CSV table of C-alpha atoms in Angstrom, one decimal:
chain,number,residue,atom,x,y,z
A,164,MET,CA,-0.3,-0.2,0.7
A,165,HIS,CA,2.8,2.5,1.1
A,166,SER,CA,4.8,2.0,-2.6
A,167,LEU,CA,0.9,2.6,-4.5
A,168,ARG,CA,1.3,5.6,-2.2
A,169,ARG,CA,4.7,7.0,-3.0
A,170,CYS,CA,4.1,6.2,-7.0
A,171,PHE,CA,1.0,7.9,-7.9
A,172,THR,CA,2.0,11.1,-5.2
A,173,THR,CA,5.1,10.5,-7.9
A,174,THR,CA,3.2,11.1,-10.9
A,175,ALA,CA,1.5,13.7,-9.7
A,176,ALA,CA,3.8,15.3,-9.1
A,177,VAL,CA,5.9,15.4,-12.4
A,178,LEU,CA,2.1,15.6,-14.0
A,179,LEU,CA,2.0,19.6,-12.1
A,180,LEU,CA,5.4,20.2,-12.7
A,181,ALA,CA,4.6,20.2,-16.3
A,182,LEU,CA,2.0,21.9,-16.9
A,183,PRO,CA,4.1,25.1,-17.0
A,184,ALA,CA,5.2,23.4,-20.8
A,185,SER,CA,2.8,22.2,-22.3
A,186,ALA,CA,-0.3,23.1,-24.4
A,187,ALA,CA,-3.7,23.1,-22.3
A,188,ARG,CA,-7.6,22.9,-22.2
A,189,ALA,CA,-8.6,26.0,-23.8
A,190,PHE,CA,-12.5,26.5,-24.2
A,191,GLY,CA,-15.6,26.9,-22.5
A,192,GLY,CA,-15.5,23.5,-21.3
A,193,GLY,CA,-12.4,24.2,-18.8
A,194,LEU,CA,-11.0,21.4,-16.8
A,195,PRO,CA,-12.6,17.5,-15.5
A,196,ALA,CA,-14.8,17.9,-12.3
A,197,GLY,CA,-12.6,14.3,-11.6
A,198,PRO,CA,-14.5,11.7,-9.4
A,199,ALA,CA,-17.6,12.2,-8.2
A,200,VAL,CA,-16.9,11.0,-4.6
A,201,ALA,CA,-13.4,11.3,-3.5
A,202,PRO,CA,-11.5,8.3,-2.2
A,203,VAL,CA,-10.8,7.9,1.6
A,204,ALA,CA,-10.2,5.5,4.3
A,205,THR,CA,-12.9,3.7,5.0
A,206,GLU,CA,-13.2,1.8,8.7
A,207,ASP,CA,-15.9,-0.8,9.3
A,208,GLY,CA,-17.3,0.4,5.4
A,209,LYS,CA,-18.0,3.7,7.2
A,210,PRO,CA,-15.7,6.9,5.6
A,211,VAL,CA,-13.3,8.6,7.5
A,212,ALA,CA,-15.0,12.0,8.6
A,213,ASP,CA,-11.8,13.6,10.4
A,214,GLY,CA,-12.9,16.8,8.5
A,215,SER,CA,-9.0,17.4,7.2
A,216,SER,CA,-8.1,15.2,4.7
A,217,TRP,CA,-6.6,15.5,0.8
A,218,THR,CA,-6.4,13.3,-2.0
A,219,LEU,CA,-4.9,13.8,-4.9
A,220,GLY,CA,-5.9,12.4,-8.3
A,221,ALA,CA,-5.1,12.2,-12.1
A,222,GLY,CA,-5.7,11.2,-15.6
A,223,TRP,CA,-6.3,11.4,-19.3
A,224,ALA,CA,-10.1,13.4,-20.7
A,225,TRP,CA,-11.0,13.7,-24.0
A,226,THR,CA,-13.6,16.3,-25.1
A,227,ALA,CA,-15.1,17.1,-28.8
A,228,ALA,CA,-16.8,20.7,-28.1
A,229,SER,CA,-19.6,23.6,-30.0
A,230,LEU,CA,-18.1,26.8,-30.5
A,231,GLY,CA,-20.1,30.1,-32.7
A,232,PHE,CA,-18.5,33.6,-32.4
A,233,ASP,CA,-19.3,36.6,-33.0
A,234,LYS,CA,-17.9,37.0,-36.6
A,235,GLY,CA,-20.2,34.6,-38.2
A,236,GLY,CA,-18.3,31.7,-37.3
A,237,ASN,CA,-18.6,27.9,-36.3
A,238,VAL,CA,-15.4,26.2,-34.5
A,239,ALA,CA,-15.6,22.7,-33.4
A,240,LEU,CA,-12.9,21.6,-31.4
A,241,ASP,CA,-11.7,18.6,-30.2
A,242,GLN,CA,-8.7,18.0,-28.0
A,243,GLN,CA,-7.3,15.5,-26.0
A,244,SER,CA,-5.8,16.7,-22.6
A,245,VAL,CA,-3.8,14.7,-19.1
A,246,PHE,CA,-4.8,16.7,-15.5
A,247,ALA,CA,-3.9,16.6,-12.5
A,248,SER,CA,-5.7,17.3,-8.6
A,249,ALA,CA,-5.6,18.1,-5.7
A,250,ASP,CA,-9.1,18.1,-3.2
A,251,ARG,CA,-8.6,18.9,0.0
A,252,ASN,CA,-12.3,17.8,2.2
A,253,LEU,CA,-13.6,20.2,4.5
A,254,PRO,CA,-16.2,19.7,8.1
A,255,GLY,CA,-19.4,19.3,6.8
A,256,GLY,CA,-19.7,17.7,3.3
A,257,TRP,CA,-17.6,20.3,1.8
A,258,GLY,CA,-14.8,20.0,-0.5
A,259,LEU,CA,-11.7,22.2,-2.4
A,260,ARG,CA,-10.2,22.0,-5.5
A,261,LEU,CA,-7.4,22.8,-7.5
A,262,VAL,CA,-6.7,20.9,-11.1
A,263,GLY,CA,-4.2,21.9,-14.3
A,264,GLY,CA,-4.1,20.0,-17.3
A,265,ALA,CA,-2.1,20.5,-20.5
A,266,LEU,CA,-3.1,18.9,-23.9
A,267,VAL,CA,-2.1,16.3,-26.0
A,268,ARG,CA,-3.7,16.7,-28.9
A,269,GLY,CA,-6.4,19.2,-30.4
A,270,THR,CA,-7.4,20.7,-33.5
A,271,LEU,CA,-9.9,23.3,-34.7
A,272,ASN,CA,-12.2,23.0,-37.6
A,273,ALA,CA,-13.2,26.9,-38.3
A,274,ALA,CA,-16.0,27.3,-40.8
A,275,GLY,CA,-18.3,30.3,-41.9
A,276,GLY,CA,-15.7,32.9,-40.7
A,277,THR,CA,-12.8,34.6,-41.5
A,278,THR,CA,-10.6,31.9,-40.7
A,279,THR,CA,-12.8,29.4,-41.9
A,280,GLY,CA,-9.3,25.9,-41.7
A,281,GLU,CA,-8.4,23.8,-39.4
A,282,TYR,CA,-6.0,24.5,-37.4
A,283,LYS,CA,-3.5,22.3,-34.9
A,284,LEU,CA,-3.2,23.9,-30.6
A,285,SER,CA,0.2,24.0,-29.9
A,286,SER,CA,1.9,24.7,-26.7
A,287,GLY,CA,-0.1,26.7,-23.4
A,288,TRP,CA,-2.0,26.2,-19.8
A,289,ALA,CA,-5.1,26.2,-17.9
A,290,LEU,CA,-5.9,25.8,-14.0
A,291,GLY,CA,-9.1,26.0,-12.2
A,292,ILE,CA,-10.3,26.4,-8.9
A,293,GLY,CA,-13.5,24.0,-7.6
A,294,ALA,CA,-16.1,23.4,-4.6
A,295,ALA,CA,-18.5,20.6,-3.7
A,296,ARG,CA,-20.9,20.1,-1.2
A,297,LYS,CA,-22.2,16.6,0.3
A,298,LEU,CA,-26.3,17.0,-0.1
A,299,LEU,CA,-27.4,14.1,0.2
A,300,GLU,CA,-26.4,10.7,1.8
A,301,GLN,CA,-28.1,7.6,0.2
A,302,ARG,CA,-30.8,5.6,1.8
A,303,GLY,CA,-32.8,2.7,1.3
A,304,LYS,CA,-33.0,3.5,-2.5
A,305,ARG,CA,-32.8,7.3,-2.7
A,306,PRO,CA,-29.3,8.4,-4.2
A,307,TRP,CA,-26.8,10.6,-2.7
A,308,VAL,CA,-26.2,13.4,-4.3
A,309,ARG,CA,-24.0,15.9,-5.0
A,310,GLY,CA,-23.1,19.8,-6.3
A,311,THR,CA,-20.5,21.1,-7.8
A,312,ALA,CA,-19.3,24.4,-8.0
A,313,ALA,CA,-15.8,25.7,-10.5
A,314,ILE,CA,-14.6,28.4,-12.4
A,315,THR,CA,-11.5,27.5,-15.3
A,316,TYR,CA,-9.0,30.2,-16.9
A,317,GLY,CA,-7.5,27.9,-20.6
A,318,HIS,CA,-4.7,30.1,-23.1
A,319,SER,CA,-3.6,28.0,-25.7
A,320,HIS,CA,-1.5,28.7,-29.0
A,321,ALA,CA,-3.0,27.4,-33.1
A,322,GLU,CA,-1.9,28.3,-36.3
A,323,VAL,CA,-3.6,30.9,-38.3
A,324,PRO,CA,-4.0,31.8,-41.3
A,325,GLN,CA,-0.5,32.7,-42.7
A,326,GLY,CA,1.9,31.7,-39.8
A,327,ALA,CA,1.0,34.6,-37.8
A,328,ALA,CA,0.8,32.8,-34.5
A,329,GLY,CA,-3.1,32.9,-32.9
A,330,THR,CA,-4.4,31.7,-29.4
A,331,LEU,CA,-7.5,30.5,-27.9
A,332,SER,CA,-8.6,31.5,-24.1
A,333,ASN,CA,-11.7,31.3,-21.7
A,334,TRP,CA,-13.0,32.3,-18.7
A,335,ASP,CA,-15.5,29.0,-18.1
A,336,PHE,CA,-17.8,29.2,-15.4
A,337,ARG,CA,-18.9,26.0,-13.6
A,338,ALA,CA,-21.9,25.0,-11.9
A,339,GLY,CA,-23.6,20.8,-11.9
A,340,ALA,CA,-24.5,17.9,-10.1
A,341,THR,CA,-23.8,14.3,-9.6
A,342,VAL,CA,-26.8,12.0,-8.2
A,343,GLY,CA,-25.3,8.5,-7.7
A,344,TRP,CA,-25.6,3.9,-5.9
A,345,ARG,CA,-23.2,2.2,-3.8
A,346,ILE,CA,-23.9,-0.4,-6.0
A,347,VAL,CA,-22.2,-3.0,-4.1
A,348,SER,CA,-18.7,-2.3,-1.6
A,349,GLY,CA,-16.9,0.1,-3.2
A,350,LEU,CA,-18.5,0.7,-6.5
A,351,ASP,CA,-21.1,3.9,-7.8
A,352,LEU,CA,-22.5,4.3,-10.3
A,353,TYR,CA,-23.7,7.8,-11.6
A,354,ALA,CA,-25.4,10.3,-13.3
A,355,VAL,CA,-24.2,13.7,-14.3
A,356,GLY,CA,-25.6,17.4,-15.6
A,357,ARG,CA,-24.3,19.8,-15.6
A,358,GLY,CA,-24.4,24.1,-17.5
A,359,PHE,CA,-22.1,26.1,-17.7
A,360,LEU,CA,-21.2,29.9,-19.7
A,361,GLY,CA,-18.6,32.2,-20.0
A,362,PRO,CA,-16.0,34.5,-22.5
A,363,VAL,CA,-14.5,32.4,-25.1
A,364,THR,CA,-11.2,35.0,-27.1
A,365,TRP,CA,-9.7,33.7,-30.3
A,366,SER,CA,-6.9,35.9,-31.8
A,367,SER,CA,-3.8,37.1,-33.8
A,368,ARG,CA,-2.1,40.2,-35.1
A,369,THR,CA,-4.8,40.5,-38.0
A,370,PHE,CA,-7.9,39.1,-36.4
A,371,SER,CA,-9.8,39.0,-33.4
A,372,ASP,CA,-13.5,37.2,-32.6
A,373,SER,CA,-15.1,36.4,-29.1
A,374,GLY,CA,-18.1,34.0,-28.8
A,375,SER,CA,-19.1,30.2,-26.3
A,376,ASP,CA,-20.1,27.4,-26.1
A,377,ARG,CA,-23.4,27.0,-28.4
A,378,TRP,CA,-25.0,23.8,-25.1
A,379,HIS,CA,-24.1,25.7,-22.4
A,380,VAL,CA,-24.6,22.2,-20.4
A,381,GLN,CA,-23.6,18.3,-20.2
A,382,LEU,CA,-24.6,15.7,-19.1
A,383,GLY,CA,-23.1,11.9,-19.3
A,384,LEU,CA,-22.9,8.8,-16.7
A,385,GLY,CA,-20.3,7.8,-14.5
A,386,GLY,CA,-18.4,5.6,-11.7
A,387,VAL,CA,-16.1,5.4,-8.7
A,388,TYR,CA,-14.4,2.1,-7.9
A,389,GLN,CA,-12.4,1.7,-4.5
A,390,VAL,CA,-9.3,-0.8,-5.6
A,391,VAL,CA,-8.3,-0.8,-1.9
A,392,ASP,CA,-9.2,2.0,0.9
A,393,GLY,CA,-7.5,5.8,-0.1
A,394,VAL,CA,-7.2,4.7,-4.1
A,395,ALA,CA,-9.8,4.6,-6.7
A,396,LEU,CA,-9.8,4.7,-10.5
A,397,HIS,CA,-12.6,6.6,-12.3
A,398,ILE,CA,-14.5,6.9,-15.5
A,399,GLU,CA,-16.7,9.3,-16.5
A,400,GLY,CA,-19.0,10.3,-20.2
A,401,CYS,CA,-21.3,12.3,-21.0
A,402,PRO,CA,-22.3,12.5,-25.4
A,403,LEU,CA,-25.2,16.1,-24.1
A,404,GLY,CA,-23.9,18.7,-25.1
A,405,GLU,CA,-20.6,19.0,-24.8
A,406,ARG,CA,-19.1,15.8,-24.8
A,407,SER,CA,-15.7,14.1,-22.6
A,408,VAL,CA,-14.3,11.2,-21.4
A,409,VAL,CA,-12.9,11.2,-18.0
A,410,VAL,CA,-10.5,8.5,-17.1
A,411,GLY,CA,-8.4,8.9,-13.8
A,412,ALA,CA,-7.6,8.0,-10.9
A,413,ALA,CA,-7.1,9.2,-7.3
A,414,LEU,CA,-5.2,8.3,-3.1
A,415,ALA,CA,-6.8,9.9,-0.7
A,416,LEU,CA,-2.9,10.7,1.6
């Protein structure tokens, strides 16, 4: 167990240190929300409510978004990212999250505007902060319910016509609710809905345009599996609205 903790902590630290030199998620979607159920040490199958535990997370995310801009342009954004997160459990069912992401690959497909074409995303960064609140505990057939809210800023670079360096940046304000059930010991399945808003700016030396996501909503399903006490695997897929797949792991310290 101690070797697992050391390996996971080292991996998360490397991801965090690599962020300034890598590209990042930069659009209306923000960074991954992370596991709906934080992995915690347990006693007799019940969470230990010490009110001061930390959880480190790391994973991979794919996102596809449809953006609309003021000058009539439509942009399809496709990205794959890695991310690292740190969550702190607080008294009263509250939680605080810090997260950063780095782009593995990404493309912009623009149509109908002044910059029609396909462009490759390159270097950048993204950081976010969020809060979570446990609203209901599971009792019998009644599900557990968790609310979340987050603010993210992202900035990345893209190739644009005539070889000029373009930038894509955004603010993302997001709130949502997760409803789930403990199916068997260690396994939770859930449904999630999130609404979001925030401006996206695409610009270079020769042009500038602003817009936002066309859907402003994300709906999907996910699951969290507690491998051992304090270690969990997480997967989430959102096929409606802003589309995404997130796969990750988390370790409670």
